[in-house]
mmCIF file of N, CA and C in Angstrom:
data_model
loop_
_atom_site.group_PDB
_atom_site.id
_atom_site.type_symbol
_atom_site.label_atom_id
_atom_site.label_comp_id
_atom_site.label_asym_id
_atom_site.label_seq_id
_atom_site.Cartn_x
_atom_site.Cartn_y
_atom_site.Cartn_z
ATOM 1 N N UNK S 1 0.821 -1.178 0.000
ATOM 2 C CA UNK S 1 0.000 0.000 0.000
ATOM 3 C C UNK S 1 0.874 1.253 0.000
ATOM 4 N N UNK S 2 1.954 1.200 0.762
ATOM 5 C CA UNK S 2 2.846 2.358 0.841
ATOM 6 C C UNK S 2 3.427 2.673 -0.531
ATOM 7 N N UNK S 3 3.840 1.630 -1.248
ATOM 8 C CA UNK S 3 4.418 1.806 -2.578
ATOM 9 C C UNK S 3 3.372 2.368 -3.542
ATOM 10 N N UNK S 4 2.141 1.877 -3.434
ATOM 11 C CA UNK S 4 1.065 2.335 -4.312
ATOM 12 C C UNK S 4 0.795 3.820 -4.102
ATOM 13 N N UNK S 5 0.689 4.233 -2.845
ATOM 14 C CA UNK S 5 0.441 5.642 -2.531
ATOM 15 C C UNK S 5 1.637 6.486 -2.944
ATOM 16 N N UNK S 6 2.842 5.973 -2.707
ATOM 17 C CA UNK S 6 4.064 6.702 -3.062
ATOM 18 C C UNK S 6 4.162 6.920 -4.577
ATOM 19 N N UNK S 7 3.662 5.975 -5.360
ATOM 20 C CA UNK S 7 3.679 6.088 -6.815
ATOM 21 C C UNK S 7 2.560 6.971 -7.342
ATOM 22 N N UNK S 8 1.731 7.496 -6.456
ATOM 23 C CA UNK S 8 0.653 8.386 -6.869
ATOM 24 C C UNK S 8 -0.596 7.666 -7.340
ATOM 25 N N UNK S 9 -0.666 6.353 -7.120
ATOM 26 C CA UNK S 9 -1.835 5.582 -7.519
ATOM 27 C C UNK S 9 -2.813 5.521 -6.345
ATOM 28 N N UNK S 10 -4.082 5.235 -6.662
ATOM 29 C CA UNK S 10 -5.059 5.110 -5.594
ATOM 30 C C UNK S 10 -5.100 3.672 -5.105
ATOM 31 N N UNK S 11 -5.421 3.531 -3.839
ATOM 32 C CA UNK S 11 -5.478 2.207 -3.230
ATOM 33 C C UNK S 11 -6.611 1.390 -3.846
ATOM 34 N N UNK S 12 -7.673 2.062 -4.277
ATOM 35 C CA UNK S 12 -8.804 1.345 -4.867
ATOM 36 C C UNK S 12 -8.423 0.605 -6.149
ATOM 37 N N UNK S 13 -7.339 0.978 -6.789
ATOM 38 C CA UNK S 13 -6.918 0.306 -8.018
ATOM 39 C C UNK S 13 -6.051 -0.925 -7.747
ATOM 40 N N UNK S 14 -5.705 -1.148 -6.498
ATOM 41 C CA UNK S 14 -4.881 -2.308 -6.163
ATOM 42 C C UNK S 14 -5.686 -3.595 -6.352
ATOM 43 N N UNK S 15 -5.022 -4.620 -6.840
ATOM 44 C CA UNK S 15 -5.665 -5.919 -7.062
ATOM 45 C C UNK S 15 -6.230 -6.480 -5.756
ATOM 46 N N UNK S 16 -5.474 -6.351 -4.680
ATOM 47 C CA UNK S 16 -5.897 -6.868 -3.383
ATOM 48 C C UNK S 16 -7.167 -6.178 -2.894
ATOM 49 N N UNK S 17 -7.250 -4.871 -3.084
ATOM 50 C CA UNK S 17 -8.423 -4.108 -2.667
ATOM 51 C C UNK S 17 -9.644 -4.507 -3.493
ATOM 52 N N UNK S 18 -9.436 -4.672 -4.775
ATOM 53 C CA UNK S 18 -10.532 -5.074 -5.653
ATOM 54 C C UNK S 18 -11.036 -6.465 -5.290
ATOM 55 N N UNK S 19 -10.136 -7.325 -4.886
ATOM 56 C CA UNK S 19 -10.522 -8.677 -4.470
ATOM 57 C C UNK S 19 -11.403 -8.611 -3.219
ATOM 58 N N UNK S 20 -11.047 -7.757 -2.281
ATOM 59 C CA UNK S 20 -11.847 -7.585 -1.065
ATOM 60 C C UNK S 20 -13.238 -7.067 -1.417
ATOM 61 N N UNK S 21 -13.304 -6.095 -2.315
ATOM 62 C CA UNK S 21 -14.596 -5.555 -2.730
ATOM 63 C C UNK S 21 -15.464 -6.619 -3.400
ATOM 64 N N UNK S 22 -14.853 -7.471 -4.206
ATOM 65 C CA UNK S 22 -15.593 -8.555 -4.854
ATOM 66 C C UNK S 22 -16.179 -9.518 -3.832
ATOM 67 N N UNK S 23 -15.391 -9.852 -2.814
ATOM 68 C CA UNK S 23 -15.868 -10.750 -1.764
ATOM 69 C C UNK S 23 -16.999 -10.091 -0.984
ATOM 70 N N UNK S 24 -16.849 -8.798 -0.658
ATOM 71 C CA UNK S 24 -17.908 -8.082 0.051
ATOM 72 C C UNK S 24 -19.182 -8.026 -0.781
ATOM 73 N N UNK S 25 -19.050 -7.786 -2.064
ATOM 74 C CA UNK S 25 -20.214 -7.728 -2.945
ATOM 75 C C UNK S 25 -20.917 -9.085 -2.979
ATOM 76 N N UNK S 26 -20.148 -10.148 -3.065
ATOM 77 C CA UNK S 26 -20.733 -11.486 -3.061
ATOM 78 C C UNK S 26 -21.501 -11.734 -1.767
ATOM 79 N N UNK S 27 -20.868 -11.444 -0.647
ATOM 80 C CA UNK S 27 -21.519 -11.686 0.640
ATOM 81 C C UNK S 27 -22.721 -10.765 0.851
ATOM 82 N N UNK S 28 -22.661 -9.545 0.351
ATOM 83 C CA UNK S 28 -23.805 -8.631 0.462
ATOM 84 C C UNK S 28 -24.997 -9.128 -0.346
ATOM 85 N N UNK S 29 -24.730 -9.882 -1.406
ATOM 86 C CA UNK S 29 -25.816 -10.376 -2.251
ATOM 87 C C UNK S 29 -26.542 -11.570 -1.627
ATOM 88 N N UNK S 30 -25.966 -12.153 -0.577
ATOM 89 C CA UNK S 30 -26.563 -13.317 0.069
ATOM 90 C C UNK S 30 -27.449 -12.887 1.239
ATOM 91 N N UNK S 31 -28.446 -13.703 1.541
ATOM 92 C CA UNK S 31 -29.322 -13.385 2.669
ATOM 93 C C UNK S 31 -28.605 -13.692 3.984
ATOM 94 N N UNK S 32 -29.102 -13.158 5.073
ATOM 95 C CA UNK S 32 -28.445 -13.264 6.380
ATOM 96 C C UNK S 32 -28.346 -14.707 6.868
ATOM 97 N N UNK S 33 -29.367 -15.515 6.611
ATOM 98 C CA UNK S 33 -29.306 -16.926 7.045
ATOM 99 C C UNK S 33 -28.180 -17.672 6.344
ATOM 100 N N UNK S 34 -28.035 -17.449 5.059
ATOM 101 C CA UNK S 34 -26.948 -18.088 4.306
ATOM 102 C C UNK S 34 -25.599 -17.599 4.802
ATOM 103 N N UNK S 35 -25.495 -16.298 5.062
ATOM 104 C CA UNK S 35 -24.244 -15.744 5.585
ATOM 105 C C UNK S 35 -23.888 -16.360 6.931
ATOM 106 N N UNK S 36 -24.894 -16.558 7.765
ATOM 107 C CA UNK S 36 -24.638 -17.158 9.073
ATOM 108 C C UNK S 36 -24.130 -18.592 8.916
ATOM 109 N N UNK S 37 -24.688 -19.330 7.977
ATOM 110 C CA UNK S 37 -24.219 -20.688 7.712
ATOM 111 C C UNK S 37 -22.775 -20.688 7.196
ATOM 112 N N UNK S 38 -22.477 -19.748 6.316
ATOM 113 C CA UNK S 38 -21.108 -19.629 5.800
ATOM 114 C C UNK S 38 -20.161 -19.277 6.939
ATOM 115 N N UNK S 39 -20.613 -18.399 7.820
ATOM 116 C CA UNK S 39 -19.803 -18.011 8.976
ATOM 117 C C UNK S 39 -19.494 -19.224 9.855
ATOM 118 N N UNK S 40 -20.479 -20.065 10.086
ATOM 119 C CA UNK S 40 -20.248 -21.280 10.870
ATOM 120 C C UNK S 40 -19.224 -22.184 10.188
ATOM 121 N N UNK S 41 -19.335 -22.291 8.877
ATOM 122 C CA UNK S 41 -18.389 -23.113 8.122
ATOM 123 C C UNK S 41 -16.967 -22.546 8.220
ATOM 124 N N UNK S 42 -16.869 -21.221 8.179
ATOM 125 C CA UNK S 42 -15.555 -20.580 8.296
ATOM 126 C C UNK S 42 -14.957 -20.802 9.681
ATOM 127 N N UNK S 43 -15.799 -20.823 10.709
ATOM 128 C CA UNK S 43 -15.303 -21.123 12.050
ATOM 129 C C UNK S 43 -14.719 -22.527 12.078
ATOM 130 N N UNK S 44 -15.419 -23.461 11.429
ATOM 131 C CA UNK S 44 -14.926 -24.836 11.348
ATOM 132 C C UNK S 44 -13.592 -24.888 10.603
ATOM 133 N N UNK S 45 -13.499 -24.169 9.486
ATOM 134 C CA UNK S 45 -12.248 -24.139 8.719
ATOM 135 C C UNK S 45 -11.123 -23.521 9.541
ATOM 136 N N UNK S 46 -11.442 -22.438 10.245
ATOM 137 C CA UNK S 46 -10.440 -21.732 11.051
ATOM 138 C C UNK S 46 -9.894 -22.648 12.140
ATOM 139 N N UNK S 47 -10.780 -23.338 12.820
ATOM 140 C CA UNK S 47 -10.353 -24.229 13.905
ATOM 141 C C UNK S 47 -9.812 -25.555 13.376
ATOM 142 N N UNK S 48 -10.308 -26.019 12.240
ATOM 143 C CA UNK S 48 -9.864 -27.283 11.670
ATOM 144 C C UNK S 48 -8.504 -27.219 11.024
ATOM 145 N N UNK S 49 -8.037 -26.030 10.676
ATOM 146 C CA UNK S 49 -6.739 -25.928 10.024
ATOM 147 C C UNK S 49 -5.599 -26.190 10.997
ATOM 148 N N UNK S 50 -5.925 -26.410 12.250
ATOM 149 C CA UNK S 50 -4.918 -26.749 13.242
ATOM 150 C C UNK S 50 -4.411 -28.173 13.118
ATOM 151 N N UNK S 51 -5.008 -28.956 12.230
ATOM 152 C CA UNK S 51 -4.581 -30.334 12.052
ATOM 153 C C UNK S 51 -3.192 -30.419 11.421
ATOM 154 N N UNK S 52 -2.845 -29.468 10.580
ATOM 155 C CA UNK S 52 -1.538 -29.508 9.915
ATOM 156 C C UNK S 52 -0.411 -29.424 10.940
ATOM 157 N N UNK S 53 -0.448 -28.465 11.897
ATOM 158 C CA UNK S 53 0.640 -28.454 12.889
ATOM 159 C C UNK S 53 0.713 -29.729 13.725
ATOM 160 N N UNK S 54 -0.442 -30.338 13.996
ATOM 161 C CA UNK S 54 -0.421 -31.587 14.750
ATOM 162 C C UNK S 54 0.297 -32.671 13.942
ATOM 163 N N UNK S 55 -0.013 -32.751 12.655
ATOM 164 C CA UNK S 55 0.655 -33.742 11.811
ATOM 165 C C UNK S 55 2.146 -33.455 11.683
ATOM 166 N N UNK S 56 2.480 -32.160 11.544
ATOM 167 C CA UNK S 56 3.885 -31.775 11.398
ATOM 168 C C UNK S 56 4.660 -32.083 12.675
ATOM 169 N N UNK S 57 4.045 -31.828 13.819
ATOM 170 C CA UNK S 57 4.760 -32.070 15.069
ATOM 171 C C UNK S 57 4.804 -33.548 15.436
ATOM 172 N N UNK S 58 3.899 -34.334 14.893
ATOM 173 C CA UNK S 58 3.915 -35.767 15.206
ATOM 174 C C UNK S 58 4.866 -36.540 14.300
ATOM 175 N N UNK S 59 5.211 -36.013 13.159
ATOM 176 C CA UNK S 59 6.106 -36.722 12.231
ATOM 177 C C UNK S 59 7.470 -37.036 12.846
ATOM 178 N N UNK S 60 8.098 -36.108 13.582
ATOM 179 C CA UNK S 60 9.388 -36.464 14.192
ATOM 180 C C UNK S 60 9.284 -37.638 15.171
ATOM 181 N N UNK S 61 8.172 -37.735 15.875
ATOM 182 C CA UNK S 61 7.989 -38.870 16.785
ATOM 183 C C UNK S 61 7.923 -40.177 16.010
ATOM 184 N N UNK S 62 7.270 -40.152 14.883
ATOM 185 C CA UNK S 62 7.202 -41.346 14.041
ATOM 186 C C UNK S 62 8.595 -41.723 13.544
ATOM 187 N N UNK S 63 9.359 -40.719 13.140
ATOM 188 C CA UNK S 63 10.727 -40.983 12.683
ATOM 189 C C UNK S 63 11.591 -41.506 13.826
ATOM 190 N N UNK S 64 11.370 -40.978 15.025
ATOM 191 C CA UNK S 64 12.123 -41.443 16.185
ATOM 192 C C UNK S 64 11.820 -42.906 16.484
ATOM 193 N N UNK S 65 10.575 -43.288 16.278
ATOM 194 C CA UNK S 65 10.158 -44.669 16.512
ATOM 195 C C UNK S 65 10.940 -45.642 15.619
ATOM 196 N N UNK S 66 11.196 -45.220 14.400
ATOM 197 C CA UNK S 66 11.912 -46.067 13.450
ATOM 198 C C UNK S 66 13.346 -45.577 13.223
ATOM 199 N N UNK S 67 13.917 -44.887 14.179
ATOM 200 C CA UNK S 67 15.220 -44.246 13.983
ATOM 201 C C UNK S 67 16.337 -45.237 13.661
ATOM 202 N N UNK S 68 16.350 -46.376 14.324
ATOM 203 C CA UNK S 68 17.441 -47.337 14.064
ATOM 204 C C UNK S 68 17.360 -47.857 12.632
ATOM 205 N N UNK S 69 16.168 -48.277 12.202
ATOM 206 C CA UNK S 69 16.009 -48.786 10.857
ATOM 207 C C UNK S 69 16.254 -47.669 9.829
ATOM 208 N N UNK S 70 15.778 -46.480 10.147
ATOM 209 C CA UNK S 70 15.936 -45.342 9.238
ATOM 210 C C UNK S 70 17.403 -44.948 9.108
ATOM 211 N N UNK S 71 18.109 -44.868 10.221
ATOM 212 C CA UNK S 71 19.527 -44.495 10.148
ATOM 213 C C UNK S 71 20.344 -45.559 9.431
ATOM 214 N N UNK S 72 20.009 -46.827 9.640
ATOM 215 C CA UNK S 72 20.713 -47.905 8.935
ATOM 216 C C UNK S 72 20.522 -47.767 7.427
ATOM 217 N N UNK S 73 19.306 -47.474 7.021
ATOM 218 C CA UNK S 73 19.014 -47.352 5.589
ATOM 219 C C UNK S 73 19.611 -46.075 4.990
ATOM 220 N N UNK S 74 19.467 -44.942 5.688
ATOM 221 C CA UNK S 74 19.909 -43.657 5.132
ATOM 222 C C UNK S 74 21.428 -43.494 5.125
ATOM 223 N N UNK S 75 22.096 -44.042 6.121
ATOM 224 C CA UNK S 75 23.550 -43.840 6.232
ATOM 225 C C UNK S 75 24.359 -45.063 5.798
ATOM 226 N N UNK S 76 23.704 -46.007 5.179
ATOM 227 C CA UNK S 76 24.368 -47.244 4.763
ATOM 228 C C UNK S 76 25.354 -46.987 3.630
ATOM 229 N N UNK S 77 26.588 -47.402 3.823
ATOM 230 C CA UNK S 77 27.640 -47.363 2.802
ATOM 231 C C UNK S 77 27.825 -46.001 2.154
ATOM 232 N N UNK S 78 27.759 -44.955 2.947
ATOM 233 C CA UNK S 78 28.045 -43.613 2.439
ATOM 234 C C UNK S 78 27.033 -43.048 1.470
ATOM 235 N N UNK S 79 25.849 -43.605 1.459
ATOM 236 C CA UNK S 79 24.817 -43.078 0.566
ATOM 237 C C UNK S 79 24.417 -41.674 1.009
ATOM 238 N N UNK S 80 23.959 -40.887 0.058
ATOM 239 C CA UNK S 80 23.515 -39.520 0.335
ATOM 240 C C UNK S 80 21.993 -39.442 0.471
ATOM 241 N N UNK S 81 21.367 -40.560 0.761
ATOM 242 C CA UNK S 81 19.914 -40.578 0.932
ATOM 243 C C UNK S 81 19.456 -39.682 2.078
ATOM 244 N N UNK S 82 20.279 -39.574 3.133
ATOM 245 C CA UNK S 82 19.910 -38.770 4.283
ATOM 246 C C UNK S 82 19.719 -37.305 3.894
ATOM 247 N N UNK S 83 20.557 -36.810 2.972
ATOM 248 C CA UNK S 83 20.447 -35.412 2.544
ATOM 249 C C UNK S 83 19.143 -35.193 1.775
ATOM 250 N N UNK S 84 18.837 -36.099 0.865
ATOM 251 C CA UNK S 84 17.587 -35.995 0.118
ATOM 252 C C UNK S 84 16.378 -36.105 1.028
ATOM 253 N N UNK S 85 16.444 -37.047 1.959
ATOM 254 C CA UNK S 85 15.360 -37.224 2.912
ATOM 255 C C UNK S 85 15.178 -35.956 3.743
ATOM 256 N N UNK S 86 16.267 -35.371 4.220
ATOM 257 C CA UNK S 86 16.202 -34.159 5.043
ATOM 258 C C UNK S 86 15.622 -32.991 4.262
ATOM 259 N N UNK S 87 16.045 -32.839 3.019
ATOM 260 C CA UNK S 87 15.539 -31.743 2.190
ATOM 261 C C UNK S 87 14.052 -31.898 1.936
ATOM 262 N N UNK S 88 13.629 -33.101 1.584
ATOM 263 C CA UNK S 88 12.203 -33.354 1.339
ATOM 264 C C UNK S 88 11.397 -33.099 2.606
ATOM 265 N N UNK S 89 11.903 -33.557 3.743
ATOM 266 C CA UNK S 89 11.191 -33.373 5.009
ATOM 267 C C UNK S 89 11.070 -31.892 5.363
ATOM 268 N N UNK S 90 12.142 -31.133 5.234
ATOM 269 C CA UNK S 90 12.121 -29.708 5.583
ATOM 270 C C UNK S 90 11.222 -28.929 4.627
ATOM 271 N N UNK S 91 11.261 -29.252 3.347
ATOM 272 C CA UNK S 91 10.383 -28.583 2.376
ATOM 273 C C UNK S 91 8.920 -28.897 2.677
ATOM 274 N N UNK S 92 8.623 -30.150 2.951
ATOM 275 C CA UNK S 92 7.246 -30.534 3.284
ATOM 276 C C UNK S 92 6.784 -29.831 4.559
ATOM 277 N N UNK S 93 7.655 -29.738 5.526
ATOM 278 C CA UNK S 93 7.344 -29.046 6.773
ATOM 279 C C UNK S 93 7.060 -27.564 6.524
ATOM 280 N N UNK S 94 7.915 -26.915 5.767
ATOM 281 C CA UNK S 94 7.743 -25.484 5.486
ATOM 282 C C UNK S 94 6.471 -25.215 4.689
ATOM 283 N N UNK S 95 6.214 -26.025 3.681
ATOM 284 C CA UNK S 95 5.015 -25.844 2.857
ATOM 285 C C UNK S 95 3.754 -26.047 3.686
ATOM 286 N N UNK S 96 3.739 -27.068 4.514
ATOM 287 C CA UNK S 96 2.534 -27.327 5.310
ATOM 288 C C UNK S 96 2.281 -26.219 6.325
ATOM 289 N N UNK S 97 3.321 -25.678 6.917
ATOM 290 C CA UNK S 97 3.146 -24.576 7.868
ATOM 291 C C UNK S 97 2.667 -23.319 7.144
ATOM 292 N N UNK S 98 3.219 -23.040 5.980
ATOM 293 C CA UNK S 98 2.773 -21.876 5.206
ATOM 294 C C UNK S 98 1.304 -22.020 4.791
ATOM 295 N N UNK S 99 0.930 -23.190 4.344
ATOM 296 C CA UNK S 99 -0.465 -23.439 3.962
ATOM 297 C C UNK S 99 -1.377 -23.272 5.167
ATOM 298 N N UNK S 100 -0.947 -23.792 6.295
ATOM 299 C CA UNK S 100 -1.744 -23.685 7.522
ATOM 300 C C UNK S 100 -2.054 -22.227 7.857
ATOM 301 N N UNK S 101 -1.032 -21.401 7.909
ATOM 302 C CA UNK S 101 -1.244 -20.007 8.298
ATOM 303 C C UNK S 101 -1.983 -19.222 7.222
ATOM 304 N N UNK S 102 -1.771 -19.562 5.964
ATOM 305 C CA UNK S 102 -2.493 -18.894 4.881
ATOM 306 C C UNK S 102 -3.988 -19.213 4.954
ATOM 307 N N UNK S 103 -4.328 -20.476 5.146
ATOM 308 C CA UNK S 103 -5.732 -20.885 5.237
ATOM 309 C C UNK S 103 -6.395 -20.298 6.479
ATOM 310 N N UNK S 104 -5.669 -20.259 7.567
ATOM 311 C CA UNK S 104 -6.217 -19.693 8.800
ATOM 312 C C UNK S 104 -6.471 -18.187 8.624
ATOM 313 N N UNK S 105 -5.569 -17.510 7.951
ATOM 314 C CA UNK S 105 -5.742 -16.076 7.703
ATOM 315 C C UNK S 105 -6.937 -15.816 6.787
ATOM 316 N N UNK S 106 -7.108 -16.625 5.746
ATOM 317 C CA UNK S 106 -8.251 -16.455 4.837
ATOM 318 C C UNK S 106 -9.569 -16.704 5.555
ATOM 319 N N UNK S 107 -9.603 -17.721 6.406
ATOM 320 C CA UNK S 107 -10.828 -17.995 7.156
ATOM 321 C C UNK S 107 -11.156 -16.827 8.082
ATOM 322 N N UNK S 108 -10.164 -16.291 8.772
ATOM 323 C CA UNK S 108 -10.378 -15.144 9.664
ATOM 324 C C UNK S 108 -10.840 -13.927 8.867
ATOM 325 N N UNK S 109 -10.265 -13.727 7.703
ATOM 326 C CA UNK S 109 -10.622 -12.619 6.818
ATOM 327 C C UNK S 109 -12.094 -12.699 6.416
ATOM 328 N N UNK S 110 -12.521 -13.866 5.965
ATOM 329 C CA UNK S 110 -13.913 -14.058 5.559
ATOM 330 C C UNK S 110 -14.858 -13.933 6.756
ATOM 331 N N UNK S 111 -14.451 -14.444 7.901
ATOM 332 C CA UNK S 111 -15.286 -14.342 9.094
ATOM 333 C C UNK S 111 -15.518 -12.883 9.475
ATOM 334 N N UNK S 112 -14.484 -12.065 9.387
ATOM 335 C CA UNK S 112 -14.624 -10.645 9.730
ATOM 336 C C UNK S 112 -15.570 -9.932 8.774
ATOM 337 N N UNK S 113 -15.433 -10.205 7.486
ATOM 338 C CA UNK S 113 -16.321 -9.582 6.497
ATOM 339 C C UNK S 113 -17.766 -9.980 6.768
ATOM 340 N N UNK S 114 -18.006 -11.261 7.005
ATOM 341 C CA UNK S 114 -19.362 -11.749 7.260
ATOM 342 C C UNK S 114 -19.919 -11.127 8.533
ATOM 343 N N UNK S 115 -19.114 -11.069 9.581
ATOM 344 C CA UNK S 115 -19.574 -10.470 10.834
ATOM 345 C C UNK S 115 -19.933 -9.002 10.645
ATOM 346 N N UNK S 116 -19.112 -8.276 9.892
ATOM 347 C CA UNK S 116 -19.403 -6.861 9.639
ATOM 348 C C UNK S 116 -20.716 -6.683 8.882
ATOM 349 N N UNK S 117 -20.928 -7.496 7.866
ATOM 350 C CA UNK S 117 -22.162 -7.402 7.077
ATOM 351 C C UNK S 117 -23.370 -7.735 7.942
ATOM 352 N N UNK S 118 -23.285 -8.798 8.729
ATOM 353 C CA UNK S 118 -24.402 -9.179 9.595
ATOM 354 C C UNK S 118 -24.673 -8.094 10.643
ATOM 355 N N UNK S 119 -23.612 -7.492 11.174
ATOM 356 C CA UNK S 119 -23.759 -6.416 12.157
ATOM 357 C C UNK S 119 -24.432 -5.194 11.525
ATOM 358 N N UNK S 120 -24.001 -4.830 10.306
ATOM 359 C CA UNK S 120 -24.607 -3.700 9.590
ATOM 360 C C UNK S 120 -26.088 -3.950 9.336
ATOM 361 N N UNK S 121 -26.422 -5.170 8.930
ATOM 362 C CA UNK S 121 -27.824 -5.498 8.661
ATOM 363 C C UNK S 121 -28.654 -5.435 9.942
ATOM 364 N N UNK S 122 -28.079 -5.916 11.014
ATOM 365 C CA UNK S 122 -28.800 -5.902 12.296
ATOM 366 C C UNK S 122 -29.011 -4.462 12.769
ATOM 367 N N UNK S 123 -27.994 -3.635 12.664
ATOM 368 C CA UNK S 123 -28.107 -2.237 13.063
ATOM 369 C C UNK S 123 -29.062 -1.469 12.146
ATOM 370 N N UNK S 124 -29.017 -1.758 10.859
ATOM 371 C CA UNK S 124 -29.895 -1.102 9.897
ATOM 372 C C UNK S 124 -31.344 -1.484 10.121
ATOM 373 N N UNK S 125 -31.584 -2.751 10.441
ATOM 374 C CA UNK S 125 -32.949 -3.225 10.675
ATOM 375 C C UNK S 125 -33.507 -2.604 11.945
ATOM 376 N N UNK S 126 -32.695 -2.484 12.998
ATOM 377 C CA UNK S 126 -33.146 -1.892 14.251
ATOM 378 C C UNK S 126 -33.479 -0.428 14.100
ATOM 379 N N UNK S 127 -32.723 0.285 13.273
ATOM 380 C CA UNK S 127 -32.958 1.717 13.070
ATOM 381 C C UNK S 127 -34.200 1.961 12.239
ATOM 382 N N UNK S 128 -34.484 1.107 11.260
ATOM 383 C CA UNK S 128 -35.646 1.323 10.418
ATOM 384 C C UNK S 128 -36.938 0.960 11.139
ATOM 385 N N UNK S 129 -36.856 0.070 12.164
ATOM 386 C CA UNK S 129 -38.023 -0.302 12.938
ATOM 387 C C UNK S 129 -38.421 0.780 13.926
ATOM 388 N N UNK S 130 -37.479 1.635 14.334
ATOM 389 C CA UNK S 130 -37.750 2.650 15.358
ATOM 390 C C UNK S 130 -38.582 3.799 14.851
#
């Protein structure tokens, strides 16, 4: 955003901003009951994305369980299998953690938009009834 403003462009022309507006427009077009159901689903996604860290943290225990057999196979006769195994494991670990936090952030983002829309509708309905 800083770079966009510094270049003299408006924030509304940013791709990220336009994406947010598209999501808001979509959610505004839905009725409140549907939005509430989507919100519940997003809560499930937000809380369910915690499975990746559990799997990532449990993998070393599994490797420890088979450490003797694994070390015999990986370090047998000067093979470089251990390096390949380590690289694959670290890449898989990094990718899964990045996916976890990205999905959790998207779920939180959608939940906030839905909550704001539902709050606006509730406040608007209360004011028009008075």
